[in-house]
mmCIF file of C-alpha atoms in Angstrom:
data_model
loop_
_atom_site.group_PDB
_atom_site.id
_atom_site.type_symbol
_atom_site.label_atom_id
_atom_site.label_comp_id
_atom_site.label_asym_id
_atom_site.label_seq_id
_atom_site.Cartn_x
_atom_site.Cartn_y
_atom_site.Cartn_z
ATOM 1 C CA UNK A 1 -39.890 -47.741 30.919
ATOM 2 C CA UNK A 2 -36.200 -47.120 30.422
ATOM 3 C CA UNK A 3 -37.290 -44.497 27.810
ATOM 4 C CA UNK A 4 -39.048 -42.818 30.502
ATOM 5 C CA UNK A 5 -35.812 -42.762 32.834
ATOM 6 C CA UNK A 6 -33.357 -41.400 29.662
ATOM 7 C CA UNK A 7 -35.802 -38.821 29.150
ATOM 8 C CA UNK A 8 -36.440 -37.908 33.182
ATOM 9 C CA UNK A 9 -32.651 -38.318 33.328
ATOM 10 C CA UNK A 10 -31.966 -35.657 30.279
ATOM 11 C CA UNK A 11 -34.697 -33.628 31.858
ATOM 12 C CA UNK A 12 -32.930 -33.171 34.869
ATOM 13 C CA UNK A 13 -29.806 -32.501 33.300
ATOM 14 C CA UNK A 14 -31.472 -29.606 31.067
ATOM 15 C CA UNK A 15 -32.468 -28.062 34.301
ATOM 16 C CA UNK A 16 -29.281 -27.945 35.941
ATOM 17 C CA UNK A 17 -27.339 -26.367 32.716
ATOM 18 C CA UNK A 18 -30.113 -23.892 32.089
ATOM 19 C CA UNK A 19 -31.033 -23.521 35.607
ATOM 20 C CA UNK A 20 -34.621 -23.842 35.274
ATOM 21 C CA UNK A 21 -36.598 -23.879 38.620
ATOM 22 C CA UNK A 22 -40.111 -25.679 36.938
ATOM 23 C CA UNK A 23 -39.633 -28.287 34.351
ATOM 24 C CA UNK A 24 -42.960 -29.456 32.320
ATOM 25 C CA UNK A 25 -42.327 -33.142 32.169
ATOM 26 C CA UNK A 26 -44.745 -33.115 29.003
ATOM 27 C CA UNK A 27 -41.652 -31.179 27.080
ATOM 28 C CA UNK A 28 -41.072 -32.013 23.498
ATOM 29 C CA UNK A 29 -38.527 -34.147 22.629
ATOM 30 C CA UNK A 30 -37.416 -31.641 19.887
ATOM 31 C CA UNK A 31 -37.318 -28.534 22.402
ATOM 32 C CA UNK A 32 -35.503 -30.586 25.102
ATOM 33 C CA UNK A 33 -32.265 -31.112 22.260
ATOM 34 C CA UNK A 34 -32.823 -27.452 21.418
ATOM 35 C CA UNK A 35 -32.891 -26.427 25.000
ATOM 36 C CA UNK A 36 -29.648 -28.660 25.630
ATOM 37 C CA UNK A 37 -27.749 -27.326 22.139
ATOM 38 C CA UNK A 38 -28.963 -23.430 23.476
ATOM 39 C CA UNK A 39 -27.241 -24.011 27.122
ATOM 40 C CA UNK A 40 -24.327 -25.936 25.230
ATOM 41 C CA UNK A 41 -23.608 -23.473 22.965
ATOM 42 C CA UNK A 42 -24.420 -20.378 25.652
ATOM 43 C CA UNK A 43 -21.298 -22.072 27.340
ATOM 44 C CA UNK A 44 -18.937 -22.022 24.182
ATOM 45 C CA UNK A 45 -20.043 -18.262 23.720
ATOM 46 C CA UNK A 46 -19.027 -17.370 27.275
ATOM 47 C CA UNK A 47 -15.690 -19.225 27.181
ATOM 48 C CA UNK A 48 -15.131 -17.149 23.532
ATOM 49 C CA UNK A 49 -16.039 -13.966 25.633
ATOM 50 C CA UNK A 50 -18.517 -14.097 22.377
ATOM 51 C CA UNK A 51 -21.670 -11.303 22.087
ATOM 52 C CA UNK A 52 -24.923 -13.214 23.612
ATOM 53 C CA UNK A 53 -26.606 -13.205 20.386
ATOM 54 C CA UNK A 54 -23.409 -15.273 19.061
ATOM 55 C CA UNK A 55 -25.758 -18.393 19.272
ATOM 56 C CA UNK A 56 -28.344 -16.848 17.121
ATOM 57 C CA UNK A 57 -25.849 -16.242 14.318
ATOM 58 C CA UNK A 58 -24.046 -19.783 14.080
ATOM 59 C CA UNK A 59 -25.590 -22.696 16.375
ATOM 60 C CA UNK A 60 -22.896 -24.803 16.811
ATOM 61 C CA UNK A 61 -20.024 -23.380 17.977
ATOM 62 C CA UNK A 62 -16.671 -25.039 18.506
ATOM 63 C CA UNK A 63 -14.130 -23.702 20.693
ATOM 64 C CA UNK A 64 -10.750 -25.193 18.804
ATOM 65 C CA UNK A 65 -8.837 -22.603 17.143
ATOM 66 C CA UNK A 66 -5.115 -22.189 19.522
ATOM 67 C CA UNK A 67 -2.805 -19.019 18.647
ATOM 68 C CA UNK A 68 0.523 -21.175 19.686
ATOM 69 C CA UNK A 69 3.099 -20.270 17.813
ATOM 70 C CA UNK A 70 1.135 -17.339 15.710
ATOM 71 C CA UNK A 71 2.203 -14.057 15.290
ATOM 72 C CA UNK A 72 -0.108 -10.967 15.843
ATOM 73 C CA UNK A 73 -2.709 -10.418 13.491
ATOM 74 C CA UNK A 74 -6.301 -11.591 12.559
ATOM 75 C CA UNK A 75 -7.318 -15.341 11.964
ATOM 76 C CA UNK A 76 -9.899 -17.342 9.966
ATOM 77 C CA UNK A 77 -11.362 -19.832 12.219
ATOM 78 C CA UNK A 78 -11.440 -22.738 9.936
ATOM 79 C CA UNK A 79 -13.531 -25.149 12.440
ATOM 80 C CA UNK A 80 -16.266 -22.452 12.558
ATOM 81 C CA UNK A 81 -16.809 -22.176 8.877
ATOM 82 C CA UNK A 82 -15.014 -18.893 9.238
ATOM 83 C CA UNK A 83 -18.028 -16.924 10.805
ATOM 84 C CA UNK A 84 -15.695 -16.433 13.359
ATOM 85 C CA UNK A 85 -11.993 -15.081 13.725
ATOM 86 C CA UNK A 86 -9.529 -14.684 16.336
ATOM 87 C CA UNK A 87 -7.208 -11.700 16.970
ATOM 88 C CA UNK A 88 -3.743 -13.401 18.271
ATOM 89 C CA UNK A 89 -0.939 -11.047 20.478
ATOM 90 C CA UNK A 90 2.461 -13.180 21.492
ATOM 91 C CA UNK A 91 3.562 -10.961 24.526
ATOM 92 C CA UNK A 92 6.048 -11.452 27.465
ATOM 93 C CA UNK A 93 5.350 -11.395 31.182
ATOM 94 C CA UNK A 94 7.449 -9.685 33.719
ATOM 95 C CA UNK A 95 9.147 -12.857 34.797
ATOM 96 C CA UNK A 96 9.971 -13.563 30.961
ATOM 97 C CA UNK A 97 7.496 -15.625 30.450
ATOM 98 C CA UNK A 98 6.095 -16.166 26.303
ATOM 99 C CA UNK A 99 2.226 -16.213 26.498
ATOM 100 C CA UNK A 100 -0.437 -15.487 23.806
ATOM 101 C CA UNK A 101 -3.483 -13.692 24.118
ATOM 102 C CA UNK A 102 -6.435 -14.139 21.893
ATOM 103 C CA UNK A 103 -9.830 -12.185 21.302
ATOM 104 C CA UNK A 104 -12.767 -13.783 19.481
ATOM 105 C CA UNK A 105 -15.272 -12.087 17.195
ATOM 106 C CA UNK A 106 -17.924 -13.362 15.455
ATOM 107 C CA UNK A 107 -18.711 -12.079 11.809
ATOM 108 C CA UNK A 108 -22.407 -10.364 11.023
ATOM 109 C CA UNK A 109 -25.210 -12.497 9.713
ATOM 110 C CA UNK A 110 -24.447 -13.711 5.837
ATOM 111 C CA UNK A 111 -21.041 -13.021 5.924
ATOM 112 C CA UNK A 112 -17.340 -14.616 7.241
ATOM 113 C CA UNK A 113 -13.739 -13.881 7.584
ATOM 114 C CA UNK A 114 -12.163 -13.212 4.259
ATOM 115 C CA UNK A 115 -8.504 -13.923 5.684
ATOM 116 C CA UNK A 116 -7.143 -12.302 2.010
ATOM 117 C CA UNK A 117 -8.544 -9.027 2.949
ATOM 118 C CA UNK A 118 -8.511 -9.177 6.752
ATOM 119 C CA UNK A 119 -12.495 -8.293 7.185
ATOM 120 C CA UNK A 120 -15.784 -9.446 6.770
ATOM 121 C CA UNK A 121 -17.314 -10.133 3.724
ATOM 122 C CA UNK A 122 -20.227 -11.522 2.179
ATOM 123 C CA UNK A 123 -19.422 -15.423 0.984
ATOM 124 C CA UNK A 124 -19.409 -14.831 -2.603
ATOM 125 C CA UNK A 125 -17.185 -11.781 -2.319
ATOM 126 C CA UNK A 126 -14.331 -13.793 -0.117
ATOM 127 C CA UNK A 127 -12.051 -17.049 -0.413
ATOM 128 C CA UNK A 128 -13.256 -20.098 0.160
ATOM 129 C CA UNK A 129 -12.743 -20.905 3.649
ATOM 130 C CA UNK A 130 -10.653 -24.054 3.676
ATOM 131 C CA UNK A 131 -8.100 -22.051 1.861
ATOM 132 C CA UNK A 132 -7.562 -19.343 4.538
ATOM 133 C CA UNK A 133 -4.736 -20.774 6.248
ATOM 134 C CA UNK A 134 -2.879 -20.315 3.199
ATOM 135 C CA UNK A 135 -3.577 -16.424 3.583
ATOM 136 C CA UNK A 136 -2.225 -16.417 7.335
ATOM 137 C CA UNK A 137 0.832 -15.219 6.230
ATOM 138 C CA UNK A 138 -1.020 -11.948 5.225
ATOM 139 C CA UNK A 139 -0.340 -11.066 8.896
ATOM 140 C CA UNK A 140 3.297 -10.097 8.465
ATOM 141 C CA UNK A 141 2.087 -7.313 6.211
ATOM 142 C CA UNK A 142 0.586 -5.382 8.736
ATOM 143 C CA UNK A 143 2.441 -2.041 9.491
ATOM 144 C CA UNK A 144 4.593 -2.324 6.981
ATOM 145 C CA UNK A 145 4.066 0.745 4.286
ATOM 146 C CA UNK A 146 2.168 -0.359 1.460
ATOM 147 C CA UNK A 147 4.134 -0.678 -2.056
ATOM 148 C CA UNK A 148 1.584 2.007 -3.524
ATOM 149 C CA UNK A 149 2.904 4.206 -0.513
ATOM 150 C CA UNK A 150 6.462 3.791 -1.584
ATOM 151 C CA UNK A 151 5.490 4.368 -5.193
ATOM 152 C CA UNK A 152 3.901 7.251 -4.128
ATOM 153 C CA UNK A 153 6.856 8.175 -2.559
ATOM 154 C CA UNK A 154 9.536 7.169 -4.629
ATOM 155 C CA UNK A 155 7.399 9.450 -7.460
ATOM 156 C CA UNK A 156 7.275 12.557 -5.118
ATOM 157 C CA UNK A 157 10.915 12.349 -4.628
ATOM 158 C CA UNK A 158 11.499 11.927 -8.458
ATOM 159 C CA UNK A 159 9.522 15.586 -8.840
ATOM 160 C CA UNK A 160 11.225 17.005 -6.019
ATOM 161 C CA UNK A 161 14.493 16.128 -7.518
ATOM 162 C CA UNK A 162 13.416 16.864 -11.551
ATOM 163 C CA UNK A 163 12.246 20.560 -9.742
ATOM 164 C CA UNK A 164 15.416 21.649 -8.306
ATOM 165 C CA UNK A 165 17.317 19.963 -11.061
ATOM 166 C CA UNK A 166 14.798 22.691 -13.114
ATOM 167 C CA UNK A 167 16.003 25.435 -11.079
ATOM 168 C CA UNK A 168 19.238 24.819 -11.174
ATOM 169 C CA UNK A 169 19.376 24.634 -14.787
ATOM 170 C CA UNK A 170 17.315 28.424 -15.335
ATOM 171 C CA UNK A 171 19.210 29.687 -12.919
ATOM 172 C CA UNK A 172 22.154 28.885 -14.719
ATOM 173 C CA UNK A 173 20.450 29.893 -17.856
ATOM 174 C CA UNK A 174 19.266 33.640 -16.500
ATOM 175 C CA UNK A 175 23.178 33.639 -15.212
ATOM 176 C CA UNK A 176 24.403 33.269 -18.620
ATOM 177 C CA UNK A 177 21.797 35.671 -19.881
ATOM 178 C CA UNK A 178 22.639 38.256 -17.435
ATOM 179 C CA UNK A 179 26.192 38.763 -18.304
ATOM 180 C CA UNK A 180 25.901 38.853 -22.291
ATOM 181 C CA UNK A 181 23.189 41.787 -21.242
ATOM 182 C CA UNK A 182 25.519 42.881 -19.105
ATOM 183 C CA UNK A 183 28.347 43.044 -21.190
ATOM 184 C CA UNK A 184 25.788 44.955 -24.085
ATOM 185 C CA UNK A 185 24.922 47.760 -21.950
ATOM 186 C CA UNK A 186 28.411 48.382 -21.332
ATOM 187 C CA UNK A 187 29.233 48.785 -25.122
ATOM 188 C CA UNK A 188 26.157 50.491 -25.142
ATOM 189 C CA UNK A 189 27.083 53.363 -22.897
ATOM 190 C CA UNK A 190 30.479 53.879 -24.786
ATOM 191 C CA UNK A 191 28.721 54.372 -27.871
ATOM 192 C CA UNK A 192 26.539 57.401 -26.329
ATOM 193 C CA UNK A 193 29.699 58.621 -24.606
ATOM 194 C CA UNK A 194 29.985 62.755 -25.706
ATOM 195 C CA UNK A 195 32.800 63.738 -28.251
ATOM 196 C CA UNK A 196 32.908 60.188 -29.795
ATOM 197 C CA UNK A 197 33.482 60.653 -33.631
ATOM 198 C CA UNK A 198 32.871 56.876 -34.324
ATOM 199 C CA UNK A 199 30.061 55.373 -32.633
ATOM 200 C CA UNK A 200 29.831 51.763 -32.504
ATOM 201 C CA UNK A 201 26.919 50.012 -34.873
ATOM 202 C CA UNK A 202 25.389 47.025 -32.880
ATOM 203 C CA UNK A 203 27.003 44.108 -34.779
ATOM 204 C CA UNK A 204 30.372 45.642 -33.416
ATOM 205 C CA UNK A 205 29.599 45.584 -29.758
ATOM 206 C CA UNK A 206 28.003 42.520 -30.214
ATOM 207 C CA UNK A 207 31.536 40.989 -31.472
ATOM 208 C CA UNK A 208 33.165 43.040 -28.551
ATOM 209 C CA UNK A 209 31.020 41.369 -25.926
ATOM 210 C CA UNK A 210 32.017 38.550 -27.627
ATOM 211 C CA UNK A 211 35.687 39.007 -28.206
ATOM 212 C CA UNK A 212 35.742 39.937 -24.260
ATOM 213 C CA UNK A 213 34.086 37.436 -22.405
ATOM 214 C CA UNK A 214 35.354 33.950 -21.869
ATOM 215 C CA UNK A 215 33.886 32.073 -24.680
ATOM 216 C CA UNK A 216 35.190 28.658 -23.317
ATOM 217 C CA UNK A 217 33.890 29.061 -19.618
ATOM 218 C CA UNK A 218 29.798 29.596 -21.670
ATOM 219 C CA UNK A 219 30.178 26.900 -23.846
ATOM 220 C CA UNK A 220 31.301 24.875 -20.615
ATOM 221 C CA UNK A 221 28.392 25.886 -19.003
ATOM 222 C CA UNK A 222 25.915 25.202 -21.925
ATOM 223 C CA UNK A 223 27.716 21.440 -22.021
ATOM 224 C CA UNK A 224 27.663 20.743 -18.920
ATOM 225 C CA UNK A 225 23.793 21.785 -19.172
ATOM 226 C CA UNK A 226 23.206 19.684 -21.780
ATOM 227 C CA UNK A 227 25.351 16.494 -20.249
ATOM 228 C CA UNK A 228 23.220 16.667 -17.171
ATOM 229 C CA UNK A 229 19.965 16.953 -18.903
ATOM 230 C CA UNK A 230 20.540 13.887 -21.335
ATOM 231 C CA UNK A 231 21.908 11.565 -18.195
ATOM 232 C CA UNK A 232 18.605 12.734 -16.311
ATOM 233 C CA UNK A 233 16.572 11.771 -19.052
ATOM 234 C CA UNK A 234 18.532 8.250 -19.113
ATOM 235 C CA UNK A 235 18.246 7.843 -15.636
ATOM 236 C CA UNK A 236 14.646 8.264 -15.242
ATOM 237 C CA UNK A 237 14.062 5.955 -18.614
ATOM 238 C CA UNK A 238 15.859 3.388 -16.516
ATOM 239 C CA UNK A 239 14.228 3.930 -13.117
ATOM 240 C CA UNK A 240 10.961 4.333 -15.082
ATOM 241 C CA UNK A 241 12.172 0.494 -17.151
ATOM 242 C CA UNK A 242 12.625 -1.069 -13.432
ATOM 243 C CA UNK A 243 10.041 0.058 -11.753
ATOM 244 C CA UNK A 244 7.397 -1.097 -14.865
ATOM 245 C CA UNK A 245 9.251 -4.598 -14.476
ATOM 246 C CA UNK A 246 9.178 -4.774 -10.326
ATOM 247 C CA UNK A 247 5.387 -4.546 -11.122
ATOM 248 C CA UNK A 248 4.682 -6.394 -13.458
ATOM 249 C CA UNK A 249 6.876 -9.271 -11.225
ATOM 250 C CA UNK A 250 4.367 -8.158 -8.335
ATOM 251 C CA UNK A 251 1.099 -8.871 -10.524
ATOM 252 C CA UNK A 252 2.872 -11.947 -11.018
ATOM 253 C CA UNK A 253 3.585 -13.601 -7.684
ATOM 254 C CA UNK A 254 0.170 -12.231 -6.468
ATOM 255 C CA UNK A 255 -1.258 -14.236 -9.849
ATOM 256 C CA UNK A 256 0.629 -17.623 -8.135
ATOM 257 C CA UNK A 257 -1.131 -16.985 -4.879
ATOM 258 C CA UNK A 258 -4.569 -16.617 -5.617
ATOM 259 C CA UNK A 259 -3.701 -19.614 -8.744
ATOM 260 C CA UNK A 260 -2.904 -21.653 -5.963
ATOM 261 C CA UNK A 261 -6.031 -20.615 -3.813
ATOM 262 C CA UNK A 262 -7.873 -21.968 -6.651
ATOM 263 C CA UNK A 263 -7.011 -25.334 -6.972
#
């Protein structure tokens, strides 16, 4: 007889959660619990603002996961298995009040919250769940320019810089050019000058150009050519030394983290 009341009892219950207005008293045990987990877990989905097929892709659905003291960003919800994650915002009201909003999202069917890559992925393609709070900190990272952007940077730069330092150097090289051509033709038109008994043969006005322009100023110019080509070349061996090692330290710490993921 008291069997009779619990179940009665539960009936009623089931009706007023689900809102039922007829009741077969010849229900199923086993569709009475279902019935009851459905309206329980339609509840959790409406307080998780959750789509209403939530219920169809995880069953039991705990409401647990608090973004005190998180900064923005995405979140793993451990309790849930990570089929669902949380998007945390720490904002200020008007009076100056600290408050933290939070969205929920539940993952497709098959897959969860890989917190190491921020999305959803299949299980055997992410983490394993327990470890995702040590991922949280992956958060920080977001807006900030990847390194491969500043290495993609840092080598358009080094271009830009080995162009003009290109430039400069032909430029100073056609310079040079210019005024031993310049200095020729001069020579050149004395030799075809009328009423000139002695022309000139070409190794003489070469030596003339010679003799008359300012040997030390070119072979300043050619040094100072060479200097700044050699320190260029040792500069970018060095930048091109650090840069190899920076990496390599990179591969390194990122090595640690998953390492310690693992155990």
């Amino acid at each position: 007889m008291s069997n009779l009341r619990v179940r009665h009892l539960l009936i009623c219950l089931m009706a007023t959660l689900v809102g039922a207005d007829d009741i077969d008293f010849g229900i199923e045990e086993s569709l009475l619990v279902k019935a009851l987990r459905d309206a329980s877990n339609q509840n959790k989905t409406d307080t998780l603002n959750l789509p209403a097929n939530a219920s169809s892709i995880r069953e039991n659905i705990t409401d647990t996961f608090s973004c005190e003291n998180k900064t923005y960003g995405y979140y793993a919800d451990v309790d849930n298995d990570c089929q669902l994650f949380h998007v945390c915002l720490p904002s200020q009201t008007p009076s100056g009040r600290n408050v933290t909003y939070r969205w929920s999202f539940i993952c497709p069917n098959e897959t969860i919250f890989n917190q190491e890559v921020l999305t959803c992925t299949r299980v055997a393609d992410s983490i394993a769940c327990e470890d995702s709070p040590m991922f949280y900190h992956l958060n920080m990272e977001i807006g900030k320019v990847s390194n491969k952007t500043e290495e993609k940077e840092k080598t358009n730069r080094k271009t830009q810089k080995r162009k003009t330092n290109d430039k400069r150097e032909k430029i100073m090289m056609e310079k040079f050019i210019n005024k031993v051509e310049d200095g020729m033709k001069e020579k050149l038109q004395e030799i075809e000058k009328p009423g000139d008994d002695s022309p000139m043969l070409l190794e003489a006005v070469i030596e003339s150009v010679e003799g008359e322009m300012d040997t030390d100023d070119q072979e300043e110019d050619l040094d100072r050519i060479i200097m700044e080509r050699n320190m260029r070349q040792e500069r970018q061996m060095r930048e091109e030394t650090q840069e190899r090692q920076e990496r390599q330290q990179r591969q390194l710490r990122r090595g640690n983290v998953r390492f310690r993921g693992d155990i």
